[in-house]
């Protein structure tokens, strides 16, 4: 494999974990180097710093792929980093300066996430939130088989309220890097109108909208996600 071929770095979002990329990795790994980072989900600046640590450990060019809140993280992590060749947003937030996960997901009507959340205080301060077990399948992964959705609900990684309210600092990386967007029109966490708005604003090189796609398309439709990532690798 040529040294110039980038490593694909997959960054999950809230209420998921790195294994949510397993189906995508299975399709990419025969031809590409792939790493699924364990996103801490604590705060945007700290999570982005961690992803930059992962990138430095790789020590070569990368394509960053973010799901959901992971889009906030890759947008921050890629800023000013010459090793990043492209950005891929998978049902993801693509913020502009000063925008937050909460402001973007609430910019258009349709999200039903807030009513499904449970929260509890942290010893370090603030609160952490997760999707209630009973609500997870319908809210997060409606197009995933029920037994797999139940497993995902139990292994989900909660996110802090702070992270959801953190603003993107500095210029967004999608203004200077080629980007690709793929999202489902049945996403109940981030309304499809918000996905369309963010994609059109970024003027991506590729944009795909999957009919019936839930928020968990990386699990439900990994082939489509892998195809978009390959397009980004080849086009960057």
PDB file of N, CA and C in Angstrom, residues 111-118 130-132 135 139 188:
ATOM      1  N   UNK A 111     -36.540  16.926  15.910  1.00  0.00           N
ATOM      2  CA  UNK A 111     -35.795  16.049  16.813  1.00  0.00           C
ATOM      3  C   UNK A 111     -36.668  15.650  17.998  1.00  0.00           C
ATOM      4  N   UNK A 112     -36.648  14.343  18.302  1.00  0.00           N
ATOM      5  CA  UNK A 112     -37.389  13.844  19.456  1.00  0.00           C
ATOM      6  C   UNK A 112     -36.439  13.329  20.543  1.00  0.00           C
ATOM      7  N   UNK A 113     -35.173  13.692  20.422  1.00  0.00           N
ATOM      8  CA  UNK A 113     -34.162  13.159  21.330  1.00  0.00           C
ATOM      9  C   UNK A 113     -34.385  13.570  22.779  1.00  0.00           C
ATOM     10  N   UNK A 114     -34.700  14.836  23.010  1.00  0.00           N
ATOM     11  CA  UNK A 114     -34.744  15.363  24.378  1.00  0.00           C
ATOM     12  C   UNK A 114     -35.665  14.545  25.282  1.00  0.00           C
ATOM     13  N   UNK A 115     -36.789  14.092  24.746  1.00  0.00           N
ATOM     14  CA  UNK A 115     -37.768  13.365  25.562  1.00  0.00           C
ATOM     15  C   UNK A 115     -37.312  11.953  25.918  1.00  0.00           C
ATOM     16  N   UNK A 116     -36.265  11.453  25.276  1.00  0.00           N
ATOM     17  CA  UNK A 116     -35.807  10.076  25.527  1.00  0.00           C
ATOM     18  C   UNK A 116     -34.609  10.020  26.457  1.00  0.00           C
ATOM     19  N   UNK A 117     -34.072  11.168  26.843  1.00  0.00           N
ATOM     20  CA  UNK A 117     -32.816  11.194  27.603  1.00  0.00           C
ATOM     21  C   UNK A 117     -33.028  10.982  29.102  1.00  0.00           C
ATOM     22  N   UNK A 118     -32.080  10.291  29.704  1.00  0.00           N
ATOM     23  CA  UNK A 118     -31.972  10.215  31.163  1.00  0.00           C
ATOM     24  C   UNK A 118     -30.656  10.873  31.545  1.00  0.00           C
ATOM     25  N   UNK A 130     -27.829   9.962  28.671  1.00  0.00           N
ATOM     26  CA  UNK A 130     -27.891   8.770  27.825  1.00  0.00           C
ATOM     27  C   UNK A 130     -29.325   8.621  27.349  1.00  0.00           C
ATOM     28  N   UNK A 131     -29.521   7.800  26.312  1.00  0.00           N
ATOM     29  CA  UNK A 131     -30.877   7.511  25.845  1.00  0.00           C
ATOM     30  C   UNK A 131     -31.437   6.366  26.677  1.00  0.00           C
ATOM     31  N   UNK A 132     -32.641   6.524  27.163  1.00  0.00           N
ATOM     32  CA  UNK A 132     -33.277   5.475  27.954  1.00  0.00           C
ATOM     33  C   UNK A 132     -33.348   4.161  27.188  1.00  0.00           C
ATOM     34  N   UNK A 135     -36.359   3.451  24.999  1.00  0.00           N
ATOM     35  CA  UNK A 135     -36.579   4.371  23.878  1.00  0.00           C
ATOM     36  C   UNK A 135     -35.519   4.243  22.787  1.00  0.00           C
ATOM     37  N   UNK A 139     -35.699   5.598  18.795  1.00  0.00           N
ATOM     38  CA  UNK A 139     -35.095   6.923  18.687  1.00  0.00           C
ATOM     39  C   UNK A 139     -33.820   6.932  17.863  1.00  0.00           C
ATOM     40  N   UNK A 188     -33.978  10.739  13.794  1.00  0.00           N
ATOM     41  CA  UNK A 188     -34.809  11.356  14.824  1.00  0.00           C
ATOM     42  C   UNK A 188     -33.999  12.175  15.830  1.00  0.00           C
TER      43      UNK A 188
END
